[in-house]
mmCIF file with all atom_site columns, C-alpha atoms in Angstrom:
data_model
loop_
_atom_site.group_PDB
_atom_site.id
_atom_site.type_symbol
_atom_site.label_atom_id
_atom_site.label_alt_id
_atom_site.label_comp_id
_atom_site.label_asym_id
_atom_site.label_entity_id
_atom_site.label_seq_id
_atom_site.pdbx_PDB_ins_code
_atom_site.Cartn_x
_atom_site.Cartn_y
_atom_site.Cartn_z
_atom_site.occupancy
_atom_site.B_iso_or_equiv
_atom_site.pdbx_formal_charge
_atom_site.auth_seq_id
_atom_site.auth_comp_id
_atom_site.auth_asym_id
_atom_site.auth_atom_id
_atom_site.pdbx_PDB_model_num
ATOM 1   C CA . UNK A 1 1   ? 98.069  40.953 79.790  1.00 0.00 ? 230 UNK A CA 1
ATOM 2   C CA . UNK A 1 2   ? 95.298  43.451 80.164  1.00 0.00 ? 231 UNK A CA 1
ATOM 3   C CA . UNK A 1 3   ? 95.039  45.963 77.712  1.00 0.00 ? 232 UNK A CA 1
ATOM 4   C CA . UNK A 1 4   ? 95.505  49.578 79.297  1.00 0.00 ? 233 UNK A CA 1
ATOM 5   C CA . UNK A 1 5   ? 91.715  50.639 78.787  1.00 0.00 ? 234 UNK A CA 1
ATOM 6   C CA . UNK A 1 6   ? 90.569  47.462 79.907  1.00 0.00 ? 235 UNK A CA 1
ATOM 7   C CA . UNK A 1 7   ? 92.583  47.579 82.967  1.00 0.00 ? 236 UNK A CA 1
ATOM 8   C CA . UNK A 1 8   ? 92.061  51.283 83.647  1.00 0.00 ? 237 UNK A CA 1
ATOM 9   C CA . UNK A 1 9   ? 88.370  50.693 83.550  1.00 0.00 ? 238 UNK A CA 1
ATOM 10  C CA . UNK A 1 10  ? 88.195  47.720 85.567  1.00 0.00 ? 239 UNK A CA 1
ATOM 11  C CA . UNK A 1 11  ? 90.338  49.274 88.382  1.00 0.00 ? 240 UNK A CA 1
ATOM 12  C CA . UNK A 1 12  ? 88.165  52.528 88.269  1.00 0.00 ? 241 UNK A CA 1
ATOM 13  C CA . UNK A 1 13  ? 85.115  50.523 88.669  1.00 0.00 ? 242 UNK A CA 1
ATOM 14  C CA . UNK A 1 14  ? 86.543  48.265 91.772  1.00 0.00 ? 243 UNK A CA 1
ATOM 15  C CA . UNK A 1 15  ? 88.208  51.353 93.168  1.00 0.00 ? 244 UNK A CA 1
ATOM 16  C CA . UNK A 1 16  ? 84.916  53.166 93.658  1.00 0.00 ? 245 UNK A CA 1
ATOM 17  C CA . UNK A 1 17  ? 83.489  50.243 95.405  1.00 0.00 ? 246 UNK A CA 1
ATOM 18  C CA . UNK A 1 18  ? 83.504  50.009 99.101  1.00 0.00 ? 247 UNK A CA 1
ATOM 19  C CA . UNK A 1 19  ? 86.321  47.723 100.368 1.00 0.00 ? 248 UNK A CA 1
ATOM 20  C CA . UNK A 1 20  ? 85.359  44.170 101.678 1.00 0.00 ? 249 UNK A CA 1
ATOM 21  C CA . UNK A 1 21  ? 87.100  41.726 104.045 1.00 0.00 ? 250 UNK A CA 1
ATOM 22  C CA . UNK A 1 22  ? 88.310  39.009 101.711 1.00 0.00 ? 251 UNK A CA 1
ATOM 23  C CA . UNK A 1 23  ? 87.041  35.674 102.102 1.00 0.00 ? 252 UNK A CA 1
ATOM 24  C CA . UNK A 1 24  ? 89.624  32.823 102.957 1.00 0.00 ? 253 UNK A CA 1
ATOM 25  C CA . UNK A 1 25  ? 89.904  29.271 102.421 1.00 0.00 ? 254 UNK A CA 1
ATOM 26  C CA . UNK A 1 26  ? 92.588  27.138 103.984 1.00 0.00 ? 255 UNK A CA 1
ATOM 27  C CA . UNK A 1 27  ? 93.774  24.177 102.198 1.00 0.00 ? 256 UNK A CA 1
ATOM 28  C CA . UNK A 1 28  ? 93.941  21.603 105.290 1.00 0.00 ? 257 UNK A CA 1
ATOM 29  C CA . UNK A 1 29  ? 96.864  19.492 104.325 1.00 0.00 ? 258 UNK A CA 1
ATOM 30  C CA . UNK A 1 30  ? 99.403  22.099 103.936 1.00 0.00 ? 259 UNK A CA 1
ATOM 31  C CA . UNK A 1 31  ? 97.740  25.214 105.597 1.00 0.00 ? 260 UNK A CA 1
ATOM 32  C CA . UNK A 1 32  ? 97.906  27.172 102.528 1.00 0.00 ? 261 UNK A CA 1
ATOM 33  C CA . UNK A 1 33  ? 95.877  30.307 102.615 1.00 0.00 ? 262 UNK A CA 1
ATOM 34  C CA . UNK A 1 34  ? 93.712  31.451 99.498  1.00 0.00 ? 263 UNK A CA 1
ATOM 35  C CA . UNK A 1 35  ? 92.179  34.743 99.049  1.00 0.00 ? 264 UNK A CA 1
ATOM 36  C CA . UNK A 1 36  ? 88.696  34.884 96.715  1.00 0.00 ? 265 UNK A CA 1
ATOM 37  C CA . UNK A 1 37  ? 89.806  37.689 94.229  1.00 0.00 ? 266 UNK A CA 1
ATOM 38  C CA . UNK A 1 38  ? 86.753  39.474 92.958  1.00 0.00 ? 267 UNK A CA 1
ATOM 39  C CA . UNK A 1 39  ? 85.986  38.893 89.271  1.00 0.00 ? 268 UNK A CA 1
ATOM 40  C CA . UNK A 1 40  ? 86.812  41.604 86.801  1.00 0.00 ? 269 UNK A CA 1
ATOM 41  C CA . UNK A 1 41  ? 84.555  42.795 83.796  1.00 0.00 ? 270 UNK A CA 1
ATOM 42  C CA . UNK A 1 42  ? 82.153  39.658 83.768  1.00 0.00 ? 271 UNK A CA 1
ATOM 43  C CA . UNK A 1 43  ? 84.920  36.951 84.372  1.00 0.00 ? 272 UNK A CA 1
ATOM 44  C CA . UNK A 1 44  ? 84.542  34.537 87.016  1.00 0.00 ? 273 UNK A CA 1
ATOM 45  C CA . UNK A 1 45  ? 85.899  35.085 90.607  1.00 0.00 ? 274 UNK A CA 1
ATOM 46  C CA . UNK A 1 46  ? 89.160  33.034 91.521  1.00 0.00 ? 275 UNK A CA 1
ATOM 47  C CA . UNK A 1 47  ? 91.195  32.030 94.626  1.00 0.00 ? 276 UNK A CA 1
ATOM 48  C CA . UNK A 1 48  ? 94.708  33.021 94.879  1.00 0.00 ? 277 UNK A CA 1
ATOM 49  C CA . UNK A 1 49  ? 97.475  32.021 97.413  1.00 0.00 ? 278 UNK A CA 1
ATOM 50  C CA . UNK A 1 50  ? 97.652  34.546 99.798  1.00 0.00 ? 279 UNK A CA 1
ATOM 51  C CA . UNK A 1 51  ? 101.559 34.002 100.154 1.00 0.00 ? 280 UNK A CA 1
ATOM 52  C CA . UNK A 1 52  ? 104.142 32.560 97.831  1.00 0.00 ? 281 UNK A CA 1
ATOM 53  C CA . UNK A 1 53  ? 104.177 29.003 98.296  1.00 0.00 ? 282 UNK A CA 1
ATOM 54  C CA . UNK A 1 54  ? 106.743 27.859 101.173 1.00 0.00 ? 283 UNK A CA 1
ATOM 55  C CA . UNK A 1 55  ? 109.806 25.577 101.403 1.00 0.00 ? 284 UNK A CA 1
ATOM 56  C CA . UNK A 1 56  ? 107.759 23.913 104.270 1.00 0.00 ? 285 UNK A CA 1
ATOM 57  C CA . UNK A 1 57  ? 104.835 23.315 102.003 1.00 0.00 ? 286 UNK A CA 1
ATOM 58  C CA . UNK A 1 58  ? 107.044 22.025 98.997  1.00 0.00 ? 287 UNK A CA 1
ATOM 59  C CA . UNK A 1 59  ? 108.784 19.632 101.185 1.00 0.00 ? 288 UNK A CA 1
ATOM 60  C CA . UNK A 1 60  ? 105.360 18.230 102.371 1.00 0.00 ? 289 UNK A CA 1
ATOM 61  C CA . UNK A 1 61  ? 104.105 17.696 99.036  1.00 0.00 ? 290 UNK A CA 1
ATOM 62  C CA . UNK A 1 62  ? 107.562 16.821 97.256  1.00 0.00 ? 291 UNK A CA 1
ATOM 63  C CA . UNK A 1 63  ? 108.714 14.311 99.979  1.00 0.00 ? 292 UNK A CA 1
ATOM 64  C CA . UNK A 1 64  ? 111.273 16.733 101.270 1.00 0.00 ? 293 UNK A CA 1
ATOM 65  C CA . UNK A 1 65  ? 112.840 17.005 97.801  1.00 0.00 ? 294 UNK A CA 1
ATOM 66  C CA . UNK A 1 66  ? 113.988 20.911 98.305  1.00 0.00 ? 295 UNK A CA 1
ATOM 67  C CA . UNK A 1 67  ? 116.525 22.194 95.750  1.00 0.00 ? 296 UNK A CA 1
ATOM 68  C CA . UNK A 1 68  ? 115.930 26.067 97.109  1.00 0.00 ? 297 UNK A CA 1
ATOM 69  C CA . UNK A 1 69  ? 119.116 28.213 97.138  1.00 0.00 ? 298 UNK A CA 1
ATOM 70  C CA . UNK A 1 70  ? 118.100 29.886 100.482 1.00 0.00 ? 299 UNK A CA 1
ATOM 71  C CA . UNK A 1 71  ? 117.237 28.001 103.504 1.00 0.00 ? 300 UNK A CA 1
ATOM 72  C CA . UNK A 1 72  ? 116.290 28.821 107.225 1.00 0.00 ? 301 UNK A CA 1
ATOM 73  C CA . UNK A 1 73  ? 114.832 26.716 110.279 1.00 0.00 ? 302 UNK A CA 1
ATOM 74  C CA . UNK A 1 74  ? 111.285 28.361 109.891 1.00 0.00 ? 303 UNK A CA 1
ATOM 75  C CA . UNK A 1 75  ? 110.364 26.919 106.563 1.00 0.00 ? 304 UNK A CA 1
ATOM 76  C CA . UNK A 1 76  ? 108.671 30.171 105.589 1.00 0.00 ? 305 UNK A CA 1
ATOM 77  C CA . UNK A 1 77  ? 110.986 31.381 102.856 1.00 0.00 ? 306 UNK A CA 1
ATOM 78  C CA . UNK A 1 78  ? 109.468 31.194 99.544  1.00 0.00 ? 307 UNK A CA 1
ATOM 79  C CA . UNK A 1 79  ? 110.238 28.114 97.615  1.00 0.00 ? 308 UNK A CA 1
ATOM 80  C CA . UNK A 1 80  ? 112.491 29.197 94.677  1.00 0.00 ? 309 UNK A CA 1
ATOM 81  C CA . UNK A 1 81  ? 115.004 27.631 92.278  1.00 0.00 ? 310 UNK A CA 1
ATOM 82  C CA . UNK A 1 82  ? 112.453 25.536 90.842  1.00 0.00 ? 311 UNK A CA 1
ATOM 83  C CA . UNK A 1 83  ? 111.528 25.382 87.054  1.00 0.00 ? 312 UNK A CA 1
ATOM 84  C CA . UNK A 1 84  ? 108.156 25.250 85.658  1.00 0.00 ? 313 UNK A CA 1
ATOM 85  C CA . UNK A 1 85  ? 108.242 21.617 85.026  1.00 0.00 ? 314 UNK A CA 1
ATOM 86  C CA . UNK A 1 86  ? 108.947 20.993 88.660  1.00 0.00 ? 315 UNK A CA 1
ATOM 87  C CA . UNK A 1 87  ? 106.268 23.488 89.662  1.00 0.00 ? 316 UNK A CA 1
ATOM 88  C CA . UNK A 1 88  ? 103.842 21.604 87.379  1.00 0.00 ? 317 UNK A CA 1
ATOM 89  C CA . UNK A 1 89  ? 104.654 18.399 89.360  1.00 0.00 ? 318 UNK A CA 1
ATOM 90  C CA . UNK A 1 90  ? 104.062 19.885 92.540  1.00 0.00 ? 319 UNK A CA 1
ATOM 91  C CA . UNK A 1 91  ? 100.408 21.152 91.230  1.00 0.00 ? 320 UNK A CA 1
ATOM 92  C CA . UNK A 1 92  ? 100.016 17.622 89.894  1.00 0.00 ? 321 UNK A CA 1
ATOM 93  C CA . UNK A 1 93  ? 100.575 16.194 93.471  1.00 0.00 ? 322 UNK A CA 1
ATOM 94  C CA . UNK A 1 94  ? 98.530  18.970 95.277  1.00 0.00 ? 323 UNK A CA 1
ATOM 95  C CA . UNK A 1 95  ? 95.456  18.088 93.021  1.00 0.00 ? 324 UNK A CA 1
ATOM 96  C CA . UNK A 1 96  ? 96.006  14.141 93.280  1.00 0.00 ? 325 UNK A CA 1
ATOM 97  C CA . UNK A 1 97  ? 95.921  14.873 97.048  1.00 0.00 ? 326 UNK A CA 1
ATOM 98  C CA . UNK A 1 98  ? 92.438  16.513 97.020  1.00 0.00 ? 327 UNK A CA 1
ATOM 99  C CA . UNK A 1 99  ? 90.596  15.595 93.577  1.00 0.00 ? 328 UNK A CA 1
ATOM 100 C CA . UNK A 1 100 ? 88.523  18.464 92.262  1.00 0.00 ? 329 UNK A CA 1
ATOM 101 C CA . UNK A 1 101 ? 90.612  21.363 94.008  1.00 0.00 ? 330 UNK A CA 1
ATOM 102 C CA . UNK A 1 102 ? 91.610  22.909 90.733  1.00 0.00 ? 331 UNK A CA 1
ATOM 103 C CA . UNK A 1 103 ? 95.050  24.036 91.801  1.00 0.00 ? 332 UNK A CA 1
ATOM 104 C CA . UNK A 1 104 ? 96.937  25.665 89.061  1.00 0.00 ? 333 UNK A CA 1
ATOM 105 C CA . UNK A 1 105 ? 99.119  28.696 88.307  1.00 0.00 ? 334 UNK A CA 1
ATOM 106 C CA . UNK A 1 106 ? 97.432  32.214 87.905  1.00 0.00 ? 335 UNK A CA 1
ATOM 107 C CA . UNK A 1 107 ? 97.246  33.717 84.324  1.00 0.00 ? 336 UNK A CA 1
ATOM 108 C CA . UNK A 1 108 ? 99.384  36.381 83.839  1.00 0.00 ? 337 UNK A CA 1
ATOM 109 C CA . UNK A 1 109 ? 96.036  38.851 83.533  1.00 0.00 ? 338 UNK A CA 1
ATOM 110 C CA . UNK A 1 110 ? 94.692  37.163 87.186  1.00 0.00 ? 339 UNK A CA 1
ATOM 111 C CA . UNK A 1 111 ? 98.243  37.959 88.580  1.00 0.00 ? 340 UNK A CA 1
ATOM 112 C CA . UNK A 1 112 ? 98.166  41.493 87.547  1.00 0.00 ? 341 UNK A CA 1
ATOM 113 C CA . UNK A 1 113 ? 94.574  42.240 88.656  1.00 0.00 ? 342 UNK A CA 1
ATOM 114 C CA . UNK A 1 114 ? 95.339  40.809 91.927  1.00 0.00 ? 343 UNK A CA 1
ATOM 115 C CA . UNK A 1 115 ? 98.449  42.827 92.225  1.00 0.00 ? 344 UNK A CA 1
ATOM 116 C CA . UNK A 1 116 ? 96.732  46.036 91.625  1.00 0.00 ? 345 UNK A CA 1
ATOM 117 C CA . UNK A 1 117 ? 94.175  44.997 94.273  1.00 0.00 ? 346 UNK A CA 1
ATOM 118 C CA . UNK A 1 118 ? 91.702  47.896 93.050  1.00 0.00 ? 347 UNK A CA 1
ATOM 119 C CA . UNK A 1 119 ? 94.550  50.574 92.849  1.00 0.00 ? 348 UNK A CA 1
ATOM 120 C CA . UNK A 1 120 ? 95.306  52.187 89.583  1.00 0.00 ? 349 UNK A CA 1
ATOM 121 C CA . UNK A 1 121 ? 99.011  52.923 90.112  1.00 0.00 ? 350 UNK A CA 1
ATOM 122 C CA . UNK A 1 122 ? 102.299 51.214 89.428  1.00 0.00 ? 351 UNK A CA 1
ATOM 123 C CA . UNK A 1 123 ? 102.209 49.693 92.717  1.00 0.00 ? 352 UNK A CA 1
ATOM 124 C CA . UNK A 1 124 ? 99.603  48.582 95.136  1.00 0.00 ? 353 UNK A CA 1
ATOM 125 C CA . UNK A 1 125 ? 101.340 50.870 97.337  1.00 0.00 ? 354 UNK A CA 1
ATOM 126 C CA . UNK A 1 126 ? 101.071 53.774 95.088  1.00 0.00 ? 355 UNK A CA 1
ATOM 127 C CA . UNK A 1 127 ? 103.355 55.629 92.671  1.00 0.00 ? 356 UNK A CA 1
ATOM 128 C CA . UNK A 1 128 ? 106.627 54.284 94.486  1.00 0.00 ? 357 UNK A CA 1
ATOM 129 C CA . UNK A 1 129 ? 107.883 51.346 95.910  1.00 0.00 ? 358 UNK A CA 1
ATOM 130 C CA . UNK A 1 130 ? 110.678 51.373 98.580  1.00 0.00 ? 359 UNK A CA 1
ATOM 131 C CA . UNK A 1 131 ? 112.638 48.428 100.181 1.00 0.00 ? 360 UNK A CA 1
ATOM 132 C CA . UNK A 1 132 ? 110.565 49.507 103.399 1.00 0.00 ? 361 UNK A CA 1
ATOM 133 C CA . UNK A 1 133 ? 107.508 48.064 101.392 1.00 0.00 ? 362 UNK A CA 1
ATOM 134 C CA . UNK A 1 134 ? 108.991 44.945 99.707  1.00 0.00 ? 363 UNK A CA 1
ATOM 135 C CA . UNK A 1 135 ? 111.747 42.772 99.505  1.00 0.00 ? 364 UNK A CA 1
ATOM 136 C CA . UNK A 1 136 ? 113.563 44.489 96.588  1.00 0.00 ? 365 UNK A CA 1
ATOM 137 C CA . UNK A 1 137 ? 117.212 45.401 95.963  1.00 0.00 ? 366 UNK A CA 1
ATOM 138 C CA . UNK A 1 138 ? 118.067 48.953 97.016  1.00 0.00 ? 367 UNK A CA 1
ATOM 139 C CA . UNK A 1 139 ? 120.144 49.387 94.019  1.00 0.00 ? 368 UNK A CA 1
ATOM 140 C CA . UNK A 1 140 ? 121.873 47.431 91.194  1.00 0.00 ? 369 UNK A CA 1
ATOM 141 C CA . UNK A 1 141 ? 125.133 47.597 93.196  1.00 0.00 ? 370 UNK A CA 1
ATOM 142 C CA . UNK A 1 142 ? 123.708 46.052 96.220  1.00 0.00 ? 371 UNK A CA 1
ATOM 143 C CA . UNK A 1 143 ? 121.427 43.163 94.670  1.00 0.00 ? 372 UNK A CA 1
ATOM 144 C CA . UNK A 1 144 ? 123.837 40.606 95.735  1.00 0.00 ? 373 UNK A CA 1
ATOM 145 C CA . UNK A 1 145 ? 123.693 41.555 99.351  1.00 0.00 ? 374 UNK A CA 1
ATOM 146 C CA . UNK A 1 146 ? 120.131 40.358 99.602  1.00 0.00 ? 375 UNK A CA 1
ATOM 147 C CA . UNK A 1 147 ? 118.102 36.922 99.874  1.00 0.00 ? 376 UNK A CA 1
ATOM 148 C CA . UNK A 1 148 ? 114.581 36.093 100.128 1.00 0.00 ? 377 UNK A CA 1
ATOM 149 C CA . UNK A 1 149 ? 112.669 36.770 103.491 1.00 0.00 ? 378 UNK A CA 1
ATOM 150 C CA . UNK A 1 150 ? 110.039 34.744 105.219 1.00 0.00 ? 379 UNK A CA 1
ATOM 151 C CA . UNK A 1 151 ? 106.665 35.139 103.179 1.00 0.00 ? 380 UNK A CA 1
ATOM 152 C CA . UNK A 1 152 ? 104.370 37.502 104.755 1.00 0.00 ? 381 UNK A CA 1
ATOM 153 C CA . UNK A 1 153 ? 107.226 39.846 106.094 1.00 0.00 ? 382 UNK A CA 1
ATOM 154 C CA . UNK A 1 154 ? 105.751 42.871 104.830 1.00 0.00 ? 383 UNK A CA 1
ATOM 155 C CA . UNK A 1 155 ? 102.324 44.434 104.913 1.00 0.00 ? 384 UNK A CA 1
ATOM 156 C CA . UNK A 1 156 ? 99.568  42.637 102.399 1.00 0.00 ? 385 UNK A CA 1
ATOM 157 C CA . UNK A 1 157 ? 97.720  44.613 99.714  1.00 0.00 ? 386 UNK A CA 1
ATOM 158 C CA . UNK A 1 158 ? 94.274  45.951 99.853  1.00 0.00 ? 387 UNK A CA 1
ATOM 159 C CA . UNK A 1 159 ? 92.837  42.140 99.218  1.00 0.00 ? 388 UNK A CA 1
ATOM 160 C CA . UNK A 1 160 ? 95.011  40.444 101.720 1.00 0.00 ? 389 UNK A CA 1
ATOM 161 C CA . UNK A 1 161 ? 97.676  39.301 99.327  1.00 0.00 ? 390 UNK A CA 1
ATOM 162 C CA . UNK A 1 162 ? 101.389 39.243 100.243 1.00 0.00 ? 391 UNK A CA 1
ATOM 163 C CA . UNK A 1 163 ? 104.593 39.633 98.525  1.00 0.00 ? 392 UNK A CA 1
ATOM 164 C CA . UNK A 1 164 ? 103.087 40.335 95.155  1.00 0.00 ? 393 UNK A CA 1
ATOM 165 C CA . UNK A 1 165 ? 105.937 42.893 94.747  1.00 0.00 ? 394 UNK A CA 1
ATOM 166 C CA . UNK A 1 166 ? 109.461 41.476 95.400  1.00 0.00 ? 395 UNK A CA 1
ATOM 167 C CA . UNK A 1 167 ? 110.909 38.437 97.151  1.00 0.00 ? 396 UNK A CA 1
ATOM 168 C CA . UNK A 1 168 ? 110.658 35.901 94.302  1.00 0.00 ? 397 UNK A CA 1
ATOM 169 C CA . UNK A 1 169 ? 109.394 36.365 90.826  1.00 0.00 ? 398 UNK A CA 1
ATOM 170 C CA . UNK A 1 170 ? 106.203 33.740 90.397  1.00 0.00 ? 399 UNK A CA 1
ATOM 171 C CA . UNK A 1 171 ? 105.614 31.882 87.515  1.00 0.00 ? 400 UNK A CA 1
ATOM 172 C CA . UNK A 1 172 ? 102.149 32.033 85.681  1.00 0.00 ? 401 UNK A CA 1
ATOM 173 C CA . UNK A 1 173 ? 100.636 30.022 83.228  1.00 0.00 ? 402 UNK A CA 1
ATOM 174 C CA . UNK A 1 174 ? 101.161 32.213 80.044  1.00 0.00 ? 403 UNK A CA 1
ATOM 175 C CA . UNK A 1 175 ? 103.777 32.237 77.498  1.00 0.00 ? 404 UNK A CA 1
ATOM 176 C CA . UNK A 1 176 ? 105.689 34.798 75.197  1.00 0.00 ? 405 UNK A CA 1
ATOM 177 C CA . UNK A 1 177 ? 106.814 32.687 72.338  1.00 0.00 ? 406 UNK A CA 1
ATOM 178 C CA . UNK A 1 178 ? 108.968 29.889 73.834  1.00 0.00 ? 407 UNK A CA 1
ATOM 179 C CA . UNK A 1 179 ? 109.472 31.573 77.095  1.00 0.00 ? 408 UNK A CA 1
ATOM 180 C CA . UNK A 1 180 ? 107.142 31.480 80.169  1.00 0.00 ? 409 UNK A CA 1
ATOM 181 C CA . UNK A 1 181 ? 105.983 34.717 81.545  1.00 0.00 ? 410 UNK A CA 1
ATOM 182 C CA . UNK A 1 182 ? 106.892 35.775 85.350  1.00 0.00 ? 411 UNK A CA 1
ATOM 183 C CA . UNK A 1 183 ? 105.654 38.463 87.380  1.00 0.00 ? 412 UNK A CA 1
ATOM 184 C CA . UNK A 1 184 ? 106.388 40.581 90.626  1.00 0.00 ? 413 UNK A CA 1
ATOM 185 C CA . UNK A 1 185 ? 110.101 40.981 90.528  1.00 0.00 ? 414 UNK A CA 1
ATOM 186 C CA . UNK A 1 186 ? 112.490 39.633 93.387  1.00 0.00 ? 415 UNK A CA 1
ATOM 187 C CA . UNK A 1 187 ? 114.831 40.330 96.142  1.00 0.00 ? 416 UNK A CA 1
ATOM 188 C CA . UNK A 1 188 ? 117.426 40.587 93.554  1.00 0.00 ? 417 UNK A CA 1
ATOM 189 C CA . UNK A 1 189 ? 115.775 43.187 91.108  1.00 0.00 ? 418 UNK A CA 1
ATOM 190 C CA . UNK A 1 190 ? 114.826 46.879 91.979  1.00 0.00 ? 419 UNK A CA 1
ATOM 191 C CA . UNK A 1 191 ? 111.319 48.376 92.227  1.00 0.00 ? 420 UNK A CA 1
ATOM 192 C CA . UNK A 1 192 ? 111.165 48.977 88.458  1.00 0.00 ? 421 UNK A CA 1
ATOM 193 C CA . UNK A 1 193 ? 110.991 45.181 87.741  1.00 0.00 ? 422 UNK A CA 1
ATOM 194 C CA . UNK A 1 194 ? 108.072 44.904 90.600  1.00 0.00 ? 423 UNK A CA 1
ATOM 195 C CA . UNK A 1 195 ? 105.595 47.001 88.922  1.00 0.00 ? 424 UNK A CA 1
ATOM 196 C CA . UNK A 1 196 ? 102.158 45.346 88.575  1.00 0.00 ? 425 UNK A CA 1
ATOM 197 C CA . UNK A 1 197 ? 102.184 45.766 85.036  1.00 0.00 ? 426 UNK A CA 1
ATOM 198 C CA . UNK A 1 198 ? 105.812 44.643 84.193  1.00 0.00 ? 427 UNK A CA 1
ATOM 199 C CA . UNK A 1 199 ? 106.284 41.430 82.010  1.00 0.00 ? 428 UNK A CA 1
ATOM 200 C CA . UNK A 1 200 ? 109.272 39.322 82.497  1.00 0.00 ? 429 UNK A CA 1
ATOM 201 C CA . UNK A 1 201 ? 110.190 36.208 80.900  1.00 0.00 ? 430 UNK A CA 1
ATOM 202 C CA . UNK A 1 202 ? 112.263 32.938 81.730  1.00 0.00 ? 431 UNK A CA 1
ATOM 203 C CA . UNK A 1 203 ? 112.911 29.707 79.989  1.00 0.00 ? 432 UNK A CA 1
ATOM 204 C CA . UNK A 1 204 ? 110.750 27.023 81.570  1.00 0.00 ? 433 UNK A CA 1
ATOM 205 C CA . UNK A 1 205 ? 113.621 24.523 82.043  1.00 0.00 ? 434 UNK A CA 1
ATOM 206 C CA . UNK A 1 206 ? 115.561 26.991 84.004  1.00 0.00 ? 435 UNK A CA 1
ATOM 207 C CA . UNK A 1 207 ? 115.920 27.488 87.694  1.00 0.00 ? 436 UNK A CA 1
ATOM 208 C CA . UNK A 1 208 ? 116.548 30.513 89.268  1.00 0.00 ? 437 UNK A CA 1
ATOM 209 C CA . UNK A 1 209 ? 117.398 31.626 92.918  1.00 0.00 ? 438 UNK A CA 1
ATOM 210 C CA . UNK A 1 210 ? 114.745 34.520 92.709  1.00 0.00 ? 439 UNK A CA 1
ATOM 211 C CA . UNK A 1 211 ? 111.924 32.769 91.077  1.00 0.00 ? 440 UNK A CA 1
ATOM 212 C CA . UNK A 1 212 ? 109.254 31.006 92.846  1.00 0.00 ? 441 UNK A CA 1
ATOM 213 C CA . UNK A 1 213 ? 105.375 30.814 92.828  1.00 0.00 ? 442 UNK A CA 1
ATOM 214 C CA . UNK A 1 214 ? 101.965 30.884 94.211  1.00 0.00 ? 443 UNK A CA 1
ATOM 215 C CA . UNK A 1 215 ? 98.830  28.943 93.442  1.00 0.00 ? 444 UNK A CA 1
ATOM 216 C CA . UNK A 1 216 ? 95.445  29.881 91.964  1.00 0.00 ? 445 UNK A CA 1
ATOM 217 C CA . UNK A 1 217 ? 92.322  27.601 92.118  1.00 0.00 ? 446 UNK A CA 1
ATOM 218 C CA . UNK A 1 218 ? 88.849  28.088 90.369  1.00 0.00 ? 447 UNK A CA 1
ATOM 219 C CA . UNK A 1 219 ? 87.955  30.679 88.109  1.00 0.00 ? 448 UNK A CA 1
#
């Protein structure tokens, strides 16, 4: 994770720059949209999925093997209920289909940088986040009433990334001891869990009905 001073300096420097229309790249076989994320403090730019990986994309790559908890006819619900090893197999197949593409999970610091998208507040939306801004639980008592929604159902952040807050937690490539770091909160958790800077962990072998992922490449 970025140290506080490093992140604060980096965010201020980007916030002072003129906003630019993000460069986009579309993976031709699945239609995944990737946004070019600007570099931070001398690091290389990288590409990050504009959306969480959908069930339709998962089924296309994994021969329709879909263990998701939630389903609908659109195929636009985020893929969830997949553990880290299954996600890695998905990535291996993506890279095998297009050698040299370099698909991977984002690092924790890349994810946090992209979530902030030139802001320095707890959320890309500012100091607060409500169920009108993201698919999060309105209260702990009502968490079980929810579920995933189609990716892109809420407004994108300033860099054109959707659902960085809520919908499903997202696997990253970083670890904390024996646990894998996940980011972003989900439909089952409240706003506090969806803060850009919040770290949560999950056993890599475990699935979850509110844990999914998005892909990165390059960097």
